[in-house]
Amino acid sequence: MPEFLHNIIYGDVTWMNLITAAVILFLAMILSKVLSLHLRRSLKDKMVKENLELMAKVVTYGILIIAFVWVLPTLGLELSGLMVAGGIFGLAIGFASQSIIGNLISGLFLMGERPVKLGDFIEVSGNMGVVEDIQIISTTVRTLDGPTIRIPNEMVFTSSITNYTSIPIRRFEYEIGISYADDAELAIQIIRDIIKEHPMALLNPAPQVYVDGLGDNSVDIIVRIWSPSSAWFPVKMELLWKMKRAIEAAGIEIPFPQRVVWQGDKGEES
Amino acid sequence: MVKNDNGSGVDAGTDVTWSFSDEAGAGVPWGPHELPLSLELEGVSIKVDGAKGRYAYRREGAGDSIGKQILAENSKIKLSPAEPLNKPSPVCANLLIELSSPAVIQPKSAQTLYLAFPVEIAVLLEHGRSEDYLLDIFSLVKAKYTLYGGVKEGMVCRHWASEVYTEIPNLNPLEQGVLKLTVSNLGNRWAELNKAVFSAYGMKLFYGPGIVSLTAEIKIINETFAETSFKEGPLQDGMARGTELYSAKPLSQQGKIVMEEGY
């Protein structure tokens, strides 16, 4: 064994100790990667994705923390000494890393309480998108137009979160105006038939179709439809146009805004 | 031309036409078929043209059409009934069968009913002992989905309304299968069965030339609580096992459904 390995770098720590610590940390990193990868592969079809991701992260961070604590004495850092040092530096570190610690603690609460899960479609702090990753410090959301947004966990945890996929179904609504001269009951029946034909327009809760108002330009029919959360947007996109075409095919007019102007007779004026 | 009344497939290059209304009474050409082939099933055309390891698959009808290239030698096309939860897109793994008229069951008793359930038709590629590949799937019946339970905790289900039969009904096996349902009322009160929810994880489909079947049971525990599960085994002798697309069971799925929101 080369002699220099026993040379002291600082305190009682030699090059040998340093290399041993580095090797242990390196092996721990590899082990954590291999184990989390193995977990992801072997339990992919058997566990819900977000639970699997959480488990993989716990395994990864757990191994790294154990390895880190293990090598501390090798590097001449006794845990008891660290606790004393912690007392001295804690305050300074606390001030310096206030936001990081806040995000970290919020991250732990997020993973524990799980108001959002991977794949959920959420709106938080004005950002709407699909949750792609929940890390210990931040949450990544992919917005509808593509880019990802990294939101600090503290912001996620302290903001009001709208989770659109936490329930199995979701409702959407249309307002369709028809001419006063046309038969609203016929229009309602046409709309109901179209809803009935669509597989993803749920039978229960039943759709609602009714005259909701007598507007300035039209008789307003409200249409409320429930659909599976995973399919609601394609259904919403598809049905309105079908309704429009079917209503017009039945000779029912969907009127433009209009104003009737009566012009006085010139003869009467004079 | 109607061939293949034993459901075991036909020779290469043959044209097979099958319809439920055909009085010849021959069965659905389930099972493996040599390539190339041409099938006409209730207005759905399935054609595989080509030779020497390069084939073109084309299916037209059942609301859409699909074309794929098959690069394979010594492979066969297999037709099999499949769980009715894939079309138009797989959004859930639960089937809710609503009885056309409620069945009232006396306390502490068990009765057997026959219901209808929708069938989807899987077109699989078969090669030796390797796992079959799902090439295509289609359905001749319209799908409709519904929610069982409340908005927050409910289950999205494929909905099917069925008549209640006291003996095995004669149904078009390309459209509907026969569900033999054993209803056990374990409670001390009369029970009225209106619907039953089943999990796709655990469906054991069997088919014969003229029938597709499932066997299941529902245990009614009390006024609002029941449990459904499927049983292994065909309804009649000589039936073959259908393909199971929902065989990889997640840990959260046990193949049973606990109906906590009434039946």
Short mmCIF file of C-alpha atoms in Angstrom, two decimals:
data_model
loop_
_atom_site.label_atom_id
_atom_site.label_comp_id
_atom_site.label_asym_id
_atom_site.label_seq_id
_atom_site.Cartn_x
_atom_site.Cartn_y
_atom_site.Cartn_z
CA MET A 1 0.00 0.00 0.00
CA PRO A 2 1.48 3.41 -0.94
CA GLU A 3 2.94 5.22 2.02
CA PHE A 4 1.29 8.56 1.25
CA LEU A 5 -2.11 7.07 2.05
CA HIS A 6 -1.15 7.23 5.70
CA ASN A 7 -0.15 10.87 5.50
CA ILE A 8 -2.33 13.03 7.69
CA ILE A 9 -4.39 15.70 5.93
CA TYR A 10 -5.98 17.28 8.95
CA GLY A 11 -6.58 16.12 12.52
CA ASP A 12 -6.37 12.31 12.48
CA VAL A 13 -7.76 12.05 8.96
CA THR A 14 -5.46 10.48 6.40
CA TRP A 15 -5.70 10.18 2.64
CA MET A 16 -6.85 6.60 3.29
CA ASN A 17 -9.79 7.88 5.37
CA LEU A 18 -10.69 10.38 2.67
CA ILE A 19 -10.59 7.77 -0.09
CA THR A 20 -12.58 5.32 2.07
CA ALA A 21 -15.25 7.97 2.67
CA ALA A 22 -15.38 8.85 -1.03
CA VAL A 23 -15.67 5.18 -2.01
CA ILE A 24 -18.46 4.59 0.53
CA LEU A 25 -20.39 7.62 -0.71
CA PHE A 26 -19.83 6.59 -4.33
CA LEU A 27 -21.01 3.04 -3.65
CA ALA A 28 -24.00 4.41 -1.74
CA MET A 29 -24.92 6.59 -4.71
CA ILE A 30 -24.66 3.63 -7.08
CA LEU A 31 -26.60 1.39 -4.68
CA SER A 32 -29.34 3.98 -4.27
CA LYS A 33 -29.61 4.44 -8.05
CA VAL A 34 -29.66 0.69 -8.72
CA LEU A 35 -32.19 -0.02 -5.98
CA SER A 36 -34.55 2.80 -6.99
CA LEU A 37 -34.30 1.74 -10.63
CA HIS A 38 -35.00 -1.87 -9.69
CA LEU A 39 -37.96 -0.80 -7.56
CA ARG A 40 -39.38 1.32 -10.39
CA ARG A 41 -39.04 -1.53 -12.88
CA SER A 42 -40.26 -4.39 -10.73
CA LEU A 43 -43.22 -2.57 -9.17
CA LYS A 44 -44.18 -0.49 -12.21
CA ASP A 45 -47.35 -2.47 -12.93
CA LYS A 46 -48.18 -3.21 -9.33
CA MET A 47 -48.14 0.16 -7.62
CA VAL A 48 -49.67 3.53 -8.20
CA LYS A 49 -47.03 5.71 -9.87
CA GLU A 50 -46.85 8.40 -7.21
CA ASN A 51 -46.49 5.83 -4.40
CA LEU A 52 -43.75 4.12 -6.34
CA GLU A 53 -41.94 7.41 -6.90
CA LEU A 54 -42.24 8.26 -3.21
CA MET A 55 -40.89 4.86 -2.22
CA ALA A 56 -37.98 5.18 -4.68
CA LYS A 57 -37.11 8.60 -3.30
CA VAL A 58 -37.28 7.41 0.32
CA VAL A 59 -34.93 4.53 -0.58
CA THR A 60 -32.55 6.84 -2.47
CA TYR A 61 -32.35 9.54 0.18
CA GLY A 62 -32.34 6.96 3.01
CA ILE A 63 -29.27 5.18 1.62
CA LEU A 64 -27.47 8.47 1.00
CA ILE A 65 -28.22 9.78 4.50
CA ILE A 66 -27.10 6.51 6.14
CA ALA A 67 -23.90 6.54 4.08
CA PHE A 68 -23.27 10.18 4.92
CA VAL A 69 -23.72 9.63 8.66
CA TRP A 70 -21.54 6.51 8.39
CA VAL A 71 -18.58 8.33 6.83
CA LEU A 72 -18.66 11.33 9.17
CA PRO A 73 -16.46 9.67 11.86
CA THR A 74 -14.06 8.54 9.11
CA LEU A 75 -13.67 12.20 8.15
CA GLY A 76 -13.01 13.14 11.75
CA LEU A 77 -16.43 14.64 12.31
CA GLU A 78 -17.95 13.12 15.43
CA LEU A 79 -21.72 13.44 15.63
CA SER A 80 -21.51 14.61 19.23
CA GLY A 81 -19.11 17.32 18.13
CA LEU A 82 -21.40 18.25 15.31
CA MET A 83 -24.26 18.71 17.74
CA VAL A 84 -22.17 21.19 19.71
CA ALA A 85 -21.09 22.85 16.50
CA GLY A 86 -24.68 22.81 15.40
CA GLY A 87 -25.55 24.89 18.42
CA ILE A 88 -23.03 27.52 17.37
CA PHE A 89 -23.70 27.54 13.66
CA GLY A 90 -27.36 26.63 13.80
CA LEU A 91 -28.52 30.17 14.18
CA ALA A 92 -26.43 31.43 11.28
CA ILE A 93 -27.41 28.49 9.08
CA GLY A 94 -31.02 28.94 10.10
CA PHE A 95 -31.08 32.52 8.92
CA ALA A 96 -29.12 31.75 5.77
CA SER A 97 -31.20 28.79 4.71
CA GLN A 98 -34.59 29.90 5.95
CA SER A 99 -36.31 29.56 2.63
CA ILE A 100 -34.59 26.27 1.79
CA ILE A 101 -35.58 24.75 5.12
CA GLY A 102 -39.10 26.10 4.64
CA ASN A 103 -39.29 24.49 1.23
CA LEU A 104 -37.82 21.25 2.57
CA ILE A 105 -40.30 21.02 5.43
CA SER A 106 -43.13 21.92 3.06
CA GLY A 107 -41.88 19.19 0.73
CA LEU A 108 -42.05 16.65 3.55
CA PHE A 109 -45.58 17.75 4.39
CA LEU A 110 -46.53 17.59 0.72
CA MET A 111 -45.25 14.04 0.50
CA GLY A 112 -47.04 13.15 3.71
CA GLU A 113 -50.38 14.87 3.18
CA ARG A 114 -50.30 14.45 -0.59
CA PRO A 115 -52.75 17.13 -1.70
CA VAL A 116 -51.27 16.61 -5.17
CA LYS A 117 -49.92 13.49 -6.80
CA LEU A 118 -47.83 12.81 -9.87
CA GLY A 119 -49.95 13.15 -12.99
CA ASP A 120 -52.59 15.32 -11.30
CA PHE A 121 -53.89 18.29 -13.24
CA ILE A 122 -53.67 21.20 -10.82
CA GLU A 123 -53.79 24.96 -10.54
CA VAL A 124 -51.54 26.55 -7.98
CA SER A 125 -50.49 30.20 -7.68
CA GLY A 126 -51.94 30.92 -11.10
CA ASN A 127 -50.00 28.08 -12.72
CA MET A 128 -52.09 25.37 -14.34
CA GLY A 129 -50.64 22.07 -15.51
CA VAL A 130 -49.78 18.45 -14.83
CA VAL A 131 -47.61 17.56 -11.85
CA GLU A 132 -44.47 15.99 -13.28
CA ASP A 133 -42.32 15.64 -10.17
CA ILE A 134 -42.48 16.32 -6.46
CA GLN A 135 -38.98 16.81 -5.10
CA ILE A 136 -37.97 17.54 -1.55
CA ILE A 137 -37.50 21.27 -2.29
CA SER A 138 -39.72 21.96 -5.28
CA THR A 139 -42.57 20.67 -7.40
CA THR A 140 -42.40 20.58 -11.18
CA VAL A 141 -45.54 21.33 -13.16
CA ARG A 142 -45.80 21.03 -16.94
CA THR A 143 -48.11 23.73 -18.25
CA LEU A 144 -50.62 23.15 -21.02
CA ASP A 145 -48.44 24.92 -23.59
CA GLY A 146 -45.40 22.76 -22.87
CA PRO A 147 -42.85 24.39 -20.58
CA THR A 148 -42.25 23.16 -17.06
CA ILE A 149 -42.49 25.41 -14.02
CA ARG A 150 -40.51 24.67 -10.87
CA ILE A 151 -42.58 25.86 -7.94
CA PRO A 152 -40.99 26.02 -4.46
CA ASN A 153 -42.76 23.59 -2.16
CA GLU A 154 -43.46 26.31 0.38
CA MET A 155 -45.49 28.15 -2.23
CA VAL A 156 -47.33 24.96 -3.19
CA PHE A 157 -48.09 24.09 0.40
CA THR A 158 -49.22 27.53 1.50
CA SER A 159 -51.25 28.36 -1.63
CA SER A 160 -54.73 27.23 -2.41
CA ILE A 161 -54.47 24.26 -4.77
CA THR A 162 -57.18 23.32 -7.23
CA ASN A 163 -56.80 19.66 -8.07
CA TYR A 164 -58.86 18.72 -11.12
CA THR A 165 -58.03 15.02 -11.06
CA SER A 166 -58.55 14.21 -7.41
CA ILE A 167 -62.08 13.14 -8.20
CA PRO A 168 -62.97 10.50 -10.78
CA ILE A 169 -65.34 12.68 -12.80
CA ARG A 170 -65.62 16.30 -13.84
CA ARG A 171 -68.46 18.48 -15.08
CA PHE A 172 -68.46 20.97 -17.90
CA GLU A 173 -71.09 23.38 -19.10
CA TYR A 174 -72.33 25.02 -22.28
CA GLU A 175 -74.77 27.83 -22.80
CA ILE A 176 -76.59 27.58 -26.10
CA GLY A 177 -78.89 30.35 -27.26
CA ILE A 178 -81.70 29.69 -29.72
CA SER A 179 -84.07 32.04 -31.45
CA TYR A 180 -87.30 33.07 -29.69
CA ALA A 181 -89.22 31.84 -32.71
CA ASP A 182 -87.91 28.26 -32.34
CA ASP A 183 -89.02 25.35 -30.19
CA ALA A 184 -86.83 25.12 -27.08
CA GLU A 185 -88.22 21.70 -26.19
CA LEU A 186 -87.11 20.34 -29.55
CA ALA A 187 -83.65 21.85 -29.07
CA ILE A 188 -83.41 20.26 -25.61
CA GLN A 189 -84.40 16.89 -27.03
CA ILE A 190 -81.76 17.16 -29.78
CA ILE A 191 -79.11 18.05 -27.21
CA ARG A 192 -80.17 15.16 -24.96
CA ASP A 193 -79.97 12.70 -27.88
CA ILE A 194 -76.41 13.80 -28.66
CA ILE A 195 -75.37 13.43 -25.02
CA LYS A 196 -76.99 9.99 -24.91
CA GLU A 197 -75.00 8.84 -27.92
CA HIS A 198 -71.63 9.86 -26.53
CA PRO A 199 -70.02 7.07 -24.49
CA MET A 200 -68.05 9.38 -22.21
CA ALA A 201 -70.97 11.64 -21.32
CA LEU A 202 -71.88 9.89 -18.10
CA LEU A 203 -75.27 8.35 -17.50
CA ASN A 204 -74.93 9.07 -13.79
CA PRO A 205 -74.71 11.83 -12.55
CA ALA A 206 -77.35 12.61 -15.12
CA PRO A 207 -76.75 15.48 -17.52
CA GLN A 208 -78.84 18.62 -17.09
CA VAL A 209 -80.37 20.42 -20.06
CA TYR A 210 -82.86 23.22 -19.39
CA VAL A 211 -83.87 26.75 -20.33
CA ASP A 212 -81.89 28.93 -17.99
CA GLY A 213 -82.78 32.38 -19.15
CA LEU A 214 -84.66 34.56 -21.58
CA GLY A 215 -81.85 36.74 -22.89
CA ASP A 216 -81.80 39.91 -24.97
CA ASN A 217 -81.23 37.99 -28.17
CA SER A 218 -81.98 34.34 -27.44
CA VAL A 219 -83.59 31.74 -25.26
CA ASP A 220 -80.60 30.43 -23.30
CA ILE A 221 -80.29 26.69 -22.74
CA ILE A 222 -77.82 25.44 -20.15
CA VAL A 223 -76.16 22.06 -20.75
CA ARG A 224 -74.25 20.40 -17.91
CA ILE A 225 -72.45 17.12 -18.55
CA TRP A 226 -70.28 14.91 -16.35
CA SER A 227 -67.42 12.98 -17.86
CA PRO A 228 -64.49 10.88 -16.54
CA SER A 229 -61.73 13.27 -15.40
CA SER A 230 -59.29 11.66 -17.79
CA ALA A 231 -61.55 12.26 -20.79
CA TRP A 232 -63.52 15.42 -20.04
CA PHE A 233 -61.66 17.87 -22.26
CA PRO A 234 -61.88 15.86 -25.52
CA VAL A 235 -65.57 15.29 -24.76
CA LYS A 236 -66.07 19.01 -24.13
CA MET A 237 -64.36 19.87 -27.40
CA GLU A 238 -66.35 17.33 -29.37
CA LEU A 239 -69.89 17.77 -28.13
CA LEU A 240 -70.51 21.50 -28.59
CA TRP A 241 -69.91 21.42 -32.32
CA LYS A 242 -72.08 18.33 -32.71
CA MET A 243 -74.88 20.10 -30.86
CA LYS A 244 -74.53 23.21 -32.96
CA ARG A 245 -74.74 21.24 -36.20
CA ALA A 246 -77.66 19.09 -35.05
CA ILE A 247 -79.64 22.09 -33.81
CA GLU A 248 -79.13 23.96 -37.07
CA ALA A 249 -79.94 20.82 -39.08
CA ALA A 250 -83.31 20.75 -37.32
CA GLY A 251 -84.00 24.28 -38.58
CA ILE A 252 -83.41 25.93 -35.22
CA GLU A 253 -81.61 29.24 -35.40
CA ILE A 254 -78.70 30.15 -33.13
CA PRO A 255 -79.11 33.93 -33.38
CA PHE A 256 -76.52 36.65 -33.49
CA PRO A 257 -76.97 39.58 -31.13
CA GLN A 258 -79.61 41.76 -32.74
CA ARG A 259 -81.57 44.89 -32.10
CA VAL A 260 -84.93 45.70 -33.64
CA VAL A 261 -85.14 49.36 -34.68
CA TRP A 262 -88.54 50.85 -35.46
CA GLN A 263 -88.39 53.82 -37.75
CA GLY A 264 -91.28 56.25 -37.59
CA ASP A 265 -93.35 56.91 -40.74
CA LYS A 266 -92.49 60.26 -42.36
CA GLY A 267 -96.11 60.99 -43.12
CA GLU A 268 -97.12 60.57 -39.46
CA GLU A 269 -94.26 62.81 -38.32
CA SER A 270 -95.44 65.67 -40.47
CA MET B 1 -69.74 -19.19 -46.86
CA VAL B 2 -69.79 -20.31 -43.26
CA LYS B 3 -67.07 -22.49 -41.89
CA ASN B 4 -65.46 -23.45 -38.68
CA ASP B 5 -68.21 -24.52 -36.37
CA ASN B 6 -65.84 -25.65 -33.67
CA GLY B 7 -64.14 -22.32 -33.06
CA SER B 8 -60.71 -23.72 -33.78
CA GLY B 9 -59.72 -21.56 -36.73
CA VAL B 10 -59.53 -22.13 -40.47
CA ASP B 11 -56.92 -22.75 -43.10
CA ALA B 12 -54.89 -20.11 -44.86
CA GLY B 13 -56.48 -17.99 -47.54
CA THR B 14 -60.05 -18.91 -46.75
CA ASP B 15 -62.90 -16.45 -46.80
CA VAL B 16 -65.15 -16.68 -43.78
CA THR B 17 -68.42 -14.87 -43.37
CA TRP B 18 -70.33 -15.08 -40.14
CA SER B 19 -73.57 -13.55 -38.98
CA PHE B 20 -75.76 -14.24 -35.98
CA SER B 21 -78.80 -14.16 -38.22
CA ASP B 22 -77.32 -16.88 -40.42
CA GLU B 23 -79.63 -19.86 -40.19
CA ALA B 24 -76.82 -22.31 -40.85
CA GLY B 25 -76.07 -21.95 -37.15
CA ALA B 26 -72.33 -22.25 -37.44
CA GLY B 27 -70.31 -20.67 -34.70
CA VAL B 28 -68.13 -17.60 -34.54
CA PRO B 29 -64.71 -18.32 -36.05
CA TRP B 30 -62.86 -17.72 -32.78
CA GLY B 31 -59.37 -19.01 -32.34
CA PRO B 32 -56.22 -19.01 -34.48
CA HIS B 33 -56.24 -18.48 -38.24
CA GLU B 34 -53.45 -19.04 -40.71
CA LEU B 35 -52.35 -16.04 -42.79
CA PRO B 36 -53.48 -14.63 -45.15
CA LEU B 37 -57.16 -14.51 -44.32
CA SER B 38 -60.41 -12.72 -44.98
CA LEU B 39 -63.20 -12.53 -42.43
CA GLU B 40 -66.57 -10.85 -42.55
CA LEU B 41 -68.15 -10.72 -39.11
CA GLU B 42 -71.48 -8.94 -38.76
CA GLY B 43 -70.45 -6.27 -41.26
CA VAL B 44 -66.91 -5.93 -39.95
CA SER B 45 -64.31 -6.80 -42.54
CA ILE B 46 -60.94 -8.21 -41.43
CA LYS B 47 -58.37 -8.84 -44.13
CA VAL B 48 -54.75 -9.90 -43.92
CA ASP B 49 -53.04 -9.88 -47.31
CA GLY B 50 -49.47 -10.67 -48.18
CA ALA B 51 -47.01 -13.54 -48.04
CA LYS B 52 -43.58 -14.62 -46.82
CA GLY B 53 -43.43 -12.75 -43.57
CA ARG B 54 -44.89 -9.45 -44.79
CA TYR B 55 -48.60 -8.97 -44.33
CA ALA B 56 -51.00 -6.05 -44.34
CA TYR B 57 -53.76 -6.12 -41.72
CA ARG B 58 -56.90 -4.11 -42.42
CA ARG B 59 -60.08 -3.92 -40.42
CA GLU B 60 -63.08 -1.87 -41.47
CA GLY B 61 -66.35 -1.48 -39.62
CA ALA B 62 -67.41 -1.25 -35.96
CA GLY B 63 -67.22 2.53 -36.11
CA ASP B 64 -63.68 2.94 -37.36
CA SER B 65 -60.97 1.35 -39.48
CA ILE B 66 -57.41 0.37 -38.80
CA GLY B 67 -54.45 -0.77 -40.86
CA LYS B 68 -51.16 -2.27 -39.71
CA GLN B 69 -48.20 -4.00 -41.28
CA ILE B 70 -47.26 -7.37 -39.84
CA LEU B 71 -43.67 -8.48 -40.21
CA ALA B 72 -43.75 -12.04 -38.98
CA GLU B 73 -43.27 -15.60 -40.13
CA ASN B 74 -45.09 -18.64 -38.84
CA SER B 75 -47.50 -16.45 -36.92
CA LYS B 76 -51.26 -16.65 -36.75
CA ILE B 77 -54.11 -14.25 -36.17
CA LYS B 78 -56.29 -15.20 -33.26
CA LEU B 79 -59.79 -13.92 -32.56
CA SER B 80 -60.91 -13.90 -28.97
CA PRO B 81 -63.54 -12.19 -26.85
CA ALA B 82 -62.03 -9.66 -24.44
CA GLU B 83 -63.06 -7.64 -21.41
CA PRO B 84 -65.53 -4.92 -22.48
CA LEU B 85 -63.50 -2.02 -21.12
CA ASN B 86 -61.19 -0.97 -23.93
CA LYS B 87 -63.43 0.88 -26.39
CA PRO B 88 -63.64 3.71 -27.22
CA SER B 89 -60.72 4.19 -24.80
CA PRO B 90 -59.85 2.48 -21.55
CA VAL B 91 -60.94 4.93 -18.86
CA CYS B 92 -61.79 2.48 -16.10
CA ALA B 93 -61.63 -1.17 -15.12
CA ASN B 94 -65.15 -1.63 -13.78
CA LEU B 95 -68.30 -2.98 -15.38
CA LEU B 96 -71.70 -2.05 -13.98
CA ILE B 97 -74.59 -4.23 -15.09
CA GLU B 98 -77.99 -2.74 -14.40
CA LEU B 99 -80.87 -5.18 -14.25
CA SER B 100 -83.85 -4.26 -16.40
CA SER B 101 -86.11 -5.32 -13.56
CA PRO B 102 -84.91 -5.69 -9.96
CA ALA B 103 -84.49 -9.18 -8.56
CA VAL B 104 -85.81 -9.67 -5.03
CA ILE B 105 -84.04 -12.37 -3.03
CA GLN B 106 -85.25 -13.86 0.21
CA PRO B 107 -83.01 -13.82 3.31
CA LYS B 108 -80.33 -16.45 3.79
CA SER B 109 -80.63 -17.88 0.32
CA ALA B 110 -78.74 -18.19 -2.94
CA GLN B 111 -80.17 -17.99 -6.44
CA THR B 112 -78.71 -18.15 -9.93
CA LEU B 113 -79.52 -15.60 -12.60
CA TYR B 114 -78.29 -15.13 -16.14
CA LEU B 115 -77.44 -11.64 -17.35
CA ALA B 116 -76.00 -10.24 -20.55
CA PHE B 117 -72.75 -8.34 -20.72
CA PRO B 118 -71.04 -6.55 -23.64
CA VAL B 119 -68.22 -8.25 -25.48
CA GLU B 120 -65.23 -6.74 -27.23
CA ILE B 121 -63.33 -8.66 -29.88
CA ALA B 122 -59.57 -8.85 -29.64
CA VAL B 123 -57.45 -9.59 -32.69
CA LEU B 124 -54.18 -11.07 -31.48
CA LEU B 125 -50.96 -12.14 -33.11
CA GLU B 126 -49.90 -15.59 -32.01
CA HIS B 127 -46.40 -16.90 -32.39
CA GLY B 128 -45.29 -20.13 -30.79
CA ARG B 129 -45.09 -19.91 -27.05
CA SER B 130 -44.44 -16.20 -26.85
CA GLU B 131 -47.06 -13.94 -25.35
CA ASP B 132 -49.84 -12.94 -27.74
CA TYR B 133 -49.70 -9.41 -29.14
CA LEU B 134 -52.87 -7.32 -29.21
CA LEU B 135 -53.09 -6.17 -32.80
CA ASP B 136 -56.57 -4.67 -32.71
CA ILE B 137 -59.69 -4.56 -30.63
CA PHE B 138 -63.20 -3.56 -31.59
CA SER B 139 -66.76 -3.77 -30.42
CA LEU B 140 -70.07 -4.12 -32.17
CA VAL B 141 -72.03 -2.55 -29.35
CA LYS B 142 -72.13 1.05 -28.18
CA ALA B 143 -70.32 1.90 -25.01
CA LYS B 144 -71.67 4.12 -22.25
CA TYR B 145 -70.01 5.01 -18.99
CA THR B 146 -71.48 5.89 -15.64
CA LEU B 147 -70.48 6.57 -12.06
CA TYR B 148 -71.14 4.18 -9.21
CA GLY B 149 -71.18 5.98 -5.87
CA GLY B 150 -70.56 9.62 -5.00
CA VAL B 151 -68.67 12.24 -6.97
CA LYS B 152 -65.68 12.18 -4.61
CA GLU B 153 -65.22 8.48 -3.92
CA GLY B 154 -67.20 6.87 -6.72
CA MET B 155 -66.01 4.51 -9.43
CA VAL B 156 -66.31 5.18 -13.14
CA CYS B 157 -67.84 2.08 -14.72
CA ARG B 158 -68.77 0.82 -18.16
CA HIS B 159 -72.56 0.65 -18.07
CA TRP B 160 -74.66 -2.13 -19.47
CA ALA B 161 -78.37 -2.69 -19.11
CA SER B 162 -79.38 -6.33 -19.10
CA GLU B 163 -82.51 -8.36 -19.08
CA VAL B 164 -82.73 -10.95 -16.32
CA TYR B 165 -82.85 -14.51 -17.62
CA THR B 166 -83.68 -17.65 -15.72
CA GLU B 167 -81.82 -19.87 -18.17
CA ILE B 168 -78.95 -19.41 -20.61
CA PRO B 169 -80.17 -16.94 -23.26
CA ASN B 170 -79.34 -17.13 -26.93
CA LEU B 171 -77.29 -13.97 -27.54
CA ASN B 172 -75.12 -12.87 -30.42
CA PRO B 173 -71.66 -13.86 -29.10
CA LEU B 174 -69.98 -11.09 -31.06
CA GLU B 175 -72.04 -8.55 -29.14
CA GLN B 176 -73.01 -10.01 -25.79
CA GLY B 177 -71.90 -12.73 -23.46
CA VAL B 178 -73.80 -14.63 -20.81
CA LEU B 179 -73.01 -13.92 -17.18
CA LYS B 180 -74.01 -16.64 -14.77
CA LEU B 181 -74.51 -14.79 -11.52
CA THR B 182 -74.99 -16.50 -8.20
CA VAL B 183 -76.74 -14.10 -5.85
CA SER B 184 -76.25 -14.93 -2.18
CA ASN B 185 -78.28 -12.97 0.31
CA LEU B 186 -76.37 -13.45 3.54
CA GLY B 187 -78.50 -10.99 5.49
CA ASN B 188 -81.62 -11.51 7.55
CA ARG B 189 -83.76 -9.27 5.36
CA TRP B 190 -85.08 -9.39 1.83
CA ALA B 191 -82.76 -7.82 -0.69
CA GLU B 192 -83.52 -6.12 -4.01
CA LEU B 193 -80.76 -6.40 -6.58
CA ASN B 194 -80.76 -3.57 -9.13
CA LYS B 195 -77.16 -3.53 -10.27
CA ALA B 196 -73.84 -5.25 -9.84
CA VAL B 197 -70.35 -3.82 -10.32
CA PHE B 198 -67.48 -6.06 -11.39
CA SER B 199 -63.76 -5.51 -11.71
CA ALA B 200 -62.04 -6.29 -15.00
CA TYR B 201 -59.14 -7.65 -12.95
CA GLY B 202 -60.45 -11.11 -12.41
CA MET B 203 -62.77 -11.55 -15.38
CA LYS B 204 -62.46 -15.13 -16.61
CA LEU B 205 -63.92 -15.10 -20.09
CA PHE B 206 -64.67 -18.37 -21.86
CA TYR B 207 -65.93 -18.87 -25.36
CA GLY B 208 -67.44 -21.54 -27.52
CA PRO B 209 -68.71 -21.36 -31.10
CA GLY B 210 -72.01 -19.79 -30.12
CA ILE B 211 -71.46 -18.33 -26.67
CA VAL B 212 -69.17 -16.17 -24.57
CA SER B 213 -69.48 -16.56 -20.84
CA LEU B 214 -68.49 -15.32 -17.42
CA THR B 215 -69.29 -16.80 -14.05
CA ALA B 216 -69.58 -14.53 -11.05
CA GLU B 217 -71.17 -14.20 -7.67
CA ILE B 218 -72.51 -11.37 -5.59
CA LYS B 219 -72.69 -11.68 -1.84
CA ILE B 220 -75.22 -9.35 -0.31
CA ILE B 221 -74.03 -8.59 3.20
CA ASN B 222 -76.64 -6.05 4.35
CA GLU B 223 -78.97 -3.32 3.05
CA THR B 224 -76.26 -1.29 1.31
CA PHE B 225 -73.23 -3.53 1.19
CA ALA B 226 -72.37 -6.28 -1.28
CA GLU B 227 -69.28 -7.90 -2.74
CA THR B 228 -68.79 -9.20 -6.26
CA SER B 229 -66.15 -11.51 -7.67
CA PHE B 230 -65.62 -13.77 -10.64
CA LYS B 231 -65.30 -17.51 -10.57
CA GLU B 232 -63.02 -19.66 -12.63
CA GLY B 233 -64.54 -22.06 -15.12
CA PRO B 234 -66.64 -22.20 -18.28
CA LEU B 235 -70.40 -22.18 -18.45
CA GLN B 236 -70.50 -25.21 -20.74
CA ASP B 237 -68.20 -28.08 -21.57
CA GLY B 238 -65.68 -27.59 -24.34
CA MET B 239 -65.31 -23.83 -24.02
CA ALA B 240 -61.91 -22.22 -24.47
CA ARG B 241 -60.44 -19.49 -22.34
CA GLY B 242 -60.62 -15.94 -23.72
CA THR B 243 -57.80 -13.47 -23.71
CA GLU B 244 -57.22 -11.50 -20.52
CA LEU B 245 -56.07 -7.96 -21.21
CA TYR B 246 -56.45 -7.05 -17.54
CA SER B 247 -54.31 -9.88 -16.20
CA ALA B 248 -51.46 -7.76 -14.78
CA LYS B 249 -53.19 -6.98 -11.53
CA PRO B 250 -52.02 -3.88 -9.61
CA LEU B 251 -51.65 -4.32 -5.85
CA SER B 252 -54.69 -2.10 -5.34
CA GLN B 253 -56.83 -4.43 -7.45
CA GLN B 254 -57.89 -7.76 -6.02
CA GLY B 255 -60.42 -8.67 -8.67
CA LYS B 256 -63.23 -8.10 -6.19
CA ILE B 257 -65.51 -5.10 -5.87
CA VAL B 258 -67.00 -4.04 -2.59
CA MET B 259 -70.25 -2.25 -3.37
CA GLU B 260 -70.72 0.18 -0.51
CA GLU B 261 -73.20 2.47 -2.23
CA GLY B 262 -76.06 0.06 -2.70
CA TYR B 263 -76.88 -2.65 -5.20
#
